[in-house]
Amino acid sequence: VYLNVLPAPDTFGTTSGRGWLVDFGGGPSWVPLAASGPALLVAVLVYLDQNITARIINSPDHRLSRGAAFHLDLVVVGLLIGCCSLFGLPWLVAATVRSLNHVRSLATVDEVVSGGKPHERIIHVRENRLTGLSIHLLIGASLLLLPLLKTIPMAVLYGLFLFMGVVSMAGNQFFERLSLWLMDPALYPVTHYIRKVPVRVIHAFTLLQLACLGVLWFVKSSSLGILFPIFIALLVPIRLFAGRFFSAEDLAALDAEAVPEAEETHWSG
């Protein structure tokens, strides 16, 4: 059975055999001006992607310590993008799924019961620089194993990415609320938002989120993909506009990423 394998080169070098440094003056004079528009969109995407990932990683659920240089990662990413541009290399930005799995792999968790339903609560995360440094040193060392990389089936990589995505969805409130559409109301888990928010409001808010996700998916997969950063940014005014149809109390419960401490105290024991 023939399997598609990872398209790795035989030797370390540029894809087309060009020089390592990009000749920025080798193209027509109108290219920099024409590229400024797409470059602005990509800059917006990098900024949003980096900050969205940082916001998810620094969720109160993870109980991380917020240092003085909270936005240092964004500065480093900006410097690396400038360096990569000189060599014509792909740009870098925080990887949400991989970063989330990294944090959870360093976490010590405890099982608590809330609303009659057990769930994991992070007690603390072993914050360090060693694991991140080791991971990226190993990624760099993979350049020494190019002949072996060519033997890895693409199905293995897709399976790994699928597993990482599915694992990262565990505990995501949006997917939990989607499951309510297929569940008998009498069997709904007694979560904090179900206790505080009417069911019809929960379904309406979930439908709004699903519609936004569908639009983002369509734009990213179509020829309008270059406009994807704009649609990401439009989620902010959409969220603000939703406040006209949902009460502040309902939105606060639906936006809560963690089970409130009062809820855990009420249902524990």
Tab-separated table of C-alpha atoms in Angstrom:
chain	number	residue	atom	x	y	z
A	1	VAL	CA	0.000	0.000	0.000
A	2	TYR	CA	1.470	3.317	-1.058
A	3	LEU	CA	1.295	6.098	1.529
A	4	ASN	CA	2.057	9.754	0.983
A	5	VAL	CA	5.139	10.674	3.008
A	6	LEU	CA	6.449	13.949	4.325
A	7	PRO	CA	7.946	15.910	1.385
A	8	ALA	CA	11.338	16.579	2.997
A	9	PRO	CA	14.377	17.523	0.879
A	10	ASP	CA	17.456	15.337	0.643
A	11	THR	CA	19.877	18.056	1.752
A	12	PHE	CA	19.699	21.225	3.812
A	13	GLY	CA	19.262	24.262	1.578
A	14	THR	CA	16.786	26.682	0.034
A	15	THR	CA	13.819	25.258	-1.843
A	16	SER	CA	14.689	26.674	-5.267
A	17	GLY	CA	18.458	26.857	-4.860
A	18	ARG	CA	18.435	30.654	-4.511
A	19	GLY	CA	20.785	32.511	-2.198
A	20	TRP	CA	20.080	32.596	1.507
A	21	LEU	CA	19.466	36.349	1.707
A	22	VAL	CA	16.505	37.796	-0.168
A	23	ASP	CA	17.340	40.427	-2.781
A	24	PHE	CA	14.711	43.050	-1.925
A	25	GLY	CA	15.781	45.237	-4.812
A	26	GLY	CA	15.557	42.495	-7.415
A	27	GLY	CA	11.874	43.001	-8.231
A	28	PRO	CA	9.950	45.790	-9.919
A	29	SER	CA	9.687	49.107	-8.049
A	30	TRP	CA	5.915	48.749	-7.610
A	31	VAL	CA	6.170	45.506	-5.625
A	32	PRO	CA	6.804	47.079	-2.164
A	33	LEU	CA	3.807	49.385	-2.597
A	34	ALA	CA	1.547	46.575	-3.804
A	35	ALA	CA	2.674	44.326	-0.954
A	36	SER	CA	1.931	46.902	1.738
A	37	GLY	CA	-1.803	46.077	1.764
A	38	PRO	CA	-1.446	42.290	2.253
A	39	ALA	CA	1.428	42.936	4.678
A	40	LEU	CA	-0.856	45.070	6.851
A	41	LEU	CA	-3.455	42.287	6.935
A	42	VAL	CA	-0.833	39.703	7.878
A	43	ALA	CA	0.501	42.016	10.604
A	44	VAL	CA	-3.011	42.277	12.045
A	45	LEU	CA	-3.346	38.481	11.899
A	46	VAL	CA	-0.017	37.953	13.699
A	47	TYR	CA	-0.987	40.463	16.392
A	48	LEU	CA	-4.413	38.900	16.946
A	49	ASP	CA	-3.182	35.308	16.771
A	50	GLN	CA	-0.388	35.981	19.254
A	51	ASN	CA	-2.636	37.797	21.731
A	52	ILE	CA	-5.509	35.310	21.419
A	53	THR	CA	-3.114	32.463	22.167
A	54	ALA	CA	-1.611	34.380	25.094
A	55	ARG	CA	-5.100	35.051	26.444
A	56	ILE	CA	-6.058	31.363	26.254
A	57	ILE	CA	-2.791	30.190	27.795
A	58	ASN	CA	-3.026	32.732	30.632
A	59	SER	CA	-6.569	31.710	31.486
A	60	PRO	CA	-7.356	31.880	35.220
A	61	ASP	CA	-7.932	28.108	34.985
A	62	HIS	CA	-4.190	27.562	34.569
A	63	ARG	CA	-3.198	29.584	37.654
A	64	LEU	CA	-0.076	30.952	35.969
A	65	SER	CA	2.148	33.651	37.444
A	66	ARG	CA	1.996	36.837	35.403
A	67	GLY	CA	5.479	38.280	35.145
A	68	ALA	CA	6.604	41.843	34.508
A	69	ALA	CA	7.416	41.184	30.815
A	70	PHE	CA	3.958	39.866	29.948
A	71	HIS	CA	4.168	40.999	26.303
A	72	LEU	CA	7.798	39.982	25.794
A	73	ASP	CA	6.652	37.086	23.589
A	74	LEU	CA	5.083	39.526	21.113
A	75	VAL	CA	8.331	41.510	20.945
A	76	VAL	CA	10.351	38.343	20.310
A	77	VAL	CA	7.899	37.207	17.623
A	78	GLY	CA	8.187	40.601	15.904
A	79	LEU	CA	11.994	40.422	15.889
A	80	LEU	CA	11.945	36.850	14.588
A	81	ILE	CA	9.540	37.818	11.788
A	82	GLY	CA	11.932	40.566	10.709
A	83	CYS	CA	14.853	38.112	10.778
A	84	CYS	CA	12.926	35.430	8.872
A	85	SER	CA	11.933	37.972	6.207
A	86	LEU	CA	15.612	38.606	5.429
A	87	PHE	CA	16.056	34.928	4.582
A	88	GLY	CA	12.651	34.332	2.974
A	89	LEU	CA	11.648	31.918	5.742
A	90	PRO	CA	8.076	31.354	6.985
A	91	TRP	CA	6.867	33.714	9.691
A	92	LEU	CA	6.402	32.561	13.260
A	93	VAL	CA	3.492	33.027	15.625
A	94	ALA	CA	2.217	31.303	18.743
A	95	ALA	CA	0.670	27.883	18.049
A	96	THR	CA	-2.532	27.755	20.101
A	97	VAL	CA	-3.148	24.000	20.218
A	98	ARG	CA	0.486	23.055	20.832
A	99	SER	CA	0.945	25.760	23.469
A	100	LEU	CA	-2.235	24.722	25.273
A	101	ASN	CA	-1.171	21.073	25.344
A	102	HIS	CA	2.273	22.131	26.569
A	103	VAL	CA	0.790	23.986	29.543
A	104	ARG	CA	-1.518	21.118	30.416
A	105	SER	CA	1.342	18.621	30.251
A	106	LEU	CA	3.120	20.621	32.963
A	107	ALA	CA	0.019	20.943	35.156
A	108	THR	CA	-0.863	19.132	38.337
A	109	VAL	CA	-4.602	18.506	38.321
A	110	ASP	CA	-7.182	17.425	40.834
A	111	GLU	CA	-10.663	16.046	40.202
A	112	VAL	CA	-13.488	18.036	41.762
A	113	VAL	CA	-17.263	17.645	41.606
A	114	SER	CA	-19.324	20.625	40.517
A	115	GLY	CA	-23.034	20.392	39.840
A	116	GLY	CA	-22.855	16.646	40.305
A	117	LYS	CA	-20.376	16.361	37.429
A	118	PRO	CA	-16.657	15.584	37.971
A	119	HIS	CA	-14.121	17.701	36.153
A	120	GLU	CA	-10.415	18.412	36.393
A	121	ARG	CA	-9.106	21.518	38.118
A	122	ILE	CA	-5.527	22.680	37.684
A	123	ILE	CA	-3.788	23.125	41.024
A	124	HIS	CA	-0.577	24.597	39.635
A	125	VAL	CA	1.638	24.522	36.534
A	126	ARG	CA	5.370	23.816	36.705
A	127	GLU	CA	6.424	26.954	34.867
A	128	ASN	CA	9.905	26.732	33.377
A	129	ARG	CA	11.964	27.625	30.332
A	130	LEU	CA	13.610	24.220	30.008
A	131	THR	CA	10.804	22.345	28.244
A	132	GLY	CA	10.221	25.051	25.643
A	133	LEU	CA	13.943	25.360	24.951
A	134	SER	CA	14.363	21.581	24.715
A	135	ILE	CA	11.424	21.218	22.323
A	136	HIS	CA	12.771	23.805	19.892
A	137	LEU	CA	16.324	22.467	20.091
A	138	LEU	CA	14.937	19.079	19.060
A	139	ILE	CA	13.014	20.732	16.221
A	140	GLY	CA	16.257	22.317	15.043
A	141	ALA	CA	18.082	19.006	15.378
A	142	SER	CA	15.517	17.411	13.050
A	143	LEU	CA	17.406	19.086	10.183
A	144	LEU	CA	20.089	16.455	10.747
A	145	LEU	CA	17.541	13.699	10.129
A	146	LEU	CA	16.181	14.726	6.730
A	147	PRO	CA	16.491	11.223	5.171
A	148	LEU	CA	14.472	9.772	8.067
A	149	LEU	CA	11.818	12.496	7.898
A	150	LYS	CA	11.055	11.432	4.323
A	151	THR	CA	9.848	8.054	5.622
A	152	ILE	CA	7.136	9.501	7.916
A	153	PRO	CA	3.648	8.936	6.397
A	154	MET	CA	1.482	12.043	6.196
A	155	ALA	CA	-1.348	10.007	7.748
A	156	VAL	CA	0.715	9.766	10.948
A	157	LEU	CA	1.168	13.523	11.078
A	158	TYR	CA	-2.530	14.189	10.381
A	159	GLY	CA	-3.444	11.711	13.109
A	160	LEU	CA	-1.130	13.474	15.557
A	161	PHE	CA	-2.602	16.883	14.725
A	162	LEU	CA	-6.137	15.496	15.010
A	163	PHE	CA	-5.336	14.007	18.416
A	164	MET	CA	-3.874	17.301	19.646
A	165	GLY	CA	-6.940	19.187	18.449
A	166	VAL	CA	-9.417	16.787	20.044
A	167	VAL	CA	-7.536	16.775	23.360
A	168	SER	CA	-7.435	20.577	23.438
A	169	MET	CA	-11.239	20.713	23.069
A	170	ALA	CA	-11.759	18.938	26.389
A	171	GLY	CA	-13.419	21.304	28.829
A	172	ASN	CA	-14.199	23.882	26.137
A	173	GLN	CA	-17.536	25.421	27.064
A	174	PHE	CA	-18.518	26.085	23.440
A	175	PHE	CA	-18.366	22.402	22.526
A	176	GLU	CA	-20.135	21.503	25.766
A	177	ARG	CA	-22.991	23.837	24.831
A	178	LEU	CA	-23.109	22.398	21.311
A	179	SER	CA	-23.682	18.937	22.816
A	180	LEU	CA	-26.767	20.287	24.588
A	181	TRP	CA	-28.517	20.474	21.199
A	182	LEU	CA	-28.442	16.669	20.997
A	183	MET	CA	-29.269	16.017	24.647
A	184	ASP	CA	-32.531	15.598	26.493
A	185	PRO	CA	-33.043	18.747	28.638
A	186	ALA	CA	-33.691	16.504	31.626
A	187	LEU	CA	-30.116	15.186	31.287
A	188	TYR	CA	-28.385	18.574	31.073
A	189	PRO	CA	-25.381	18.787	33.438
A	190	VAL	CA	-25.921	21.186	36.302
A	191	THR	CA	-23.166	23.627	35.344
A	192	HIS	CA	-22.941	27.190	36.599
A	193	TYR	CA	-24.200	28.706	33.334
A	194	ILE	CA	-27.145	26.289	33.026
A	195	ARG	CA	-28.187	27.173	36.581
A	196	LYS	CA	-27.998	30.925	35.887
A	197	VAL	CA	-28.923	31.376	32.203
A	198	PRO	CA	-32.231	30.381	30.534
A	199	VAL	CA	-31.841	27.487	28.097
A	200	ARG	CA	-33.125	29.496	25.124
A	201	VAL	CA	-30.498	32.181	25.800
A	202	ILE	CA	-27.760	29.521	25.978
A	203	HIS	CA	-28.827	28.082	22.615
A	204	ALA	CA	-29.058	31.542	21.021
A	205	PHE	CA	-25.562	32.489	22.183
A	206	THR	CA	-24.169	29.149	20.989
A	207	LEU	CA	-25.840	29.668	17.601
A	208	LEU	CA	-24.222	33.106	17.307
A	209	GLN	CA	-20.797	31.618	18.050
A	210	LEU	CA	-21.376	28.769	15.598
A	211	ALA	CA	-22.344	31.246	12.868
A	212	CYS	CA	-19.145	33.250	13.477
A	213	LEU	CA	-17.091	30.060	13.360
A	214	GLY	CA	-18.775	29.046	10.097
A	215	VAL	CA	-18.012	32.409	8.494
A	216	LEU	CA	-14.372	32.249	9.590
A	217	TRP	CA	-14.046	28.719	8.256
A	218	PHE	CA	-15.569	29.714	4.897
A	219	VAL	CA	-13.360	32.781	4.506
A	220	LYS	CA	-10.193	30.894	5.432
A	221	SER	CA	-10.966	28.073	2.977
A	222	SER	CA	-12.012	30.300	0.064
A	223	SER	CA	-10.240	32.699	-2.263
A	224	LEU	CA	-11.014	35.440	0.311
A	225	GLY	CA	-8.440	33.953	2.695
A	226	ILE	CA	-6.321	37.125	2.551
A	227	LEU	CA	-9.210	38.905	4.341
A	228	PHE	CA	-9.219	36.417	7.223
A	229	PRO	CA	-7.544	38.893	9.654
A	230	ILE	CA	-10.309	41.425	9.026
A	231	PHE	CA	-13.001	38.895	9.901
A	232	ILE	CA	-11.081	37.938	13.051
A	233	ALA	CA	-11.002	41.608	14.081
A	234	LEU	CA	-14.744	41.941	13.343
A	235	LEU	CA	-15.460	39.460	16.143
A	236	VAL	CA	-14.779	42.272	18.634
A	237	PRO	CA	-17.621	44.586	17.486
A	238	ILE	CA	-19.882	41.537	17.045
A	239	ARG	CA	-19.255	40.606	20.670
A	240	LEU	CA	-19.978	44.189	21.756
A	241	PHE	CA	-23.128	44.273	19.625
A	242	ALA	CA	-24.306	41.037	21.254
A	243	GLY	CA	-24.657	42.993	24.488
A	244	ARG	CA	-27.811	44.566	23.024
A	245	PHE	CA	-29.550	41.177	22.858
A	246	PHE	CA	-28.091	39.409	25.895
A	247	SER	CA	-28.034	40.704	29.456
A	248	ALA	CA	-24.715	41.432	31.124
A	249	GLU	CA	-25.389	38.756	33.754
A	250	ASP	CA	-26.045	36.081	31.123
A	251	LEU	CA	-22.933	37.019	29.131
A	252	ALA	CA	-20.792	36.976	32.274
A	253	ALA	CA	-21.916	33.400	33.021
A	254	LEU	CA	-21.512	32.247	29.417
A	255	ASP	CA	-18.075	33.857	29.082
A	256	ALA	CA	-16.753	32.367	32.310
A	257	GLU	CA	-13.818	30.107	31.445
A	258	ALA	CA	-13.638	28.491	34.846
A	259	VAL	CA	-16.197	27.285	37.315
A	260	PRO	CA	-16.613	30.171	39.771
A	261	GLU	CA	-15.200	29.534	43.216
A	262	ALA	CA	-18.622	30.099	44.755
A	263	GLU	CA	-20.056	27.355	42.560
A	264	GLU	CA	-17.316	24.897	43.542
A	265	THR	CA	-17.880	25.625	47.213
A	266	HIS	CA	-21.635	25.275	46.838
A	267	TRP	CA	-21.540	21.895	45.076
A	268	SER	CA	-18.529	20.304	46.748
A	269	GLY	CA	-18.943	17.791	49.553
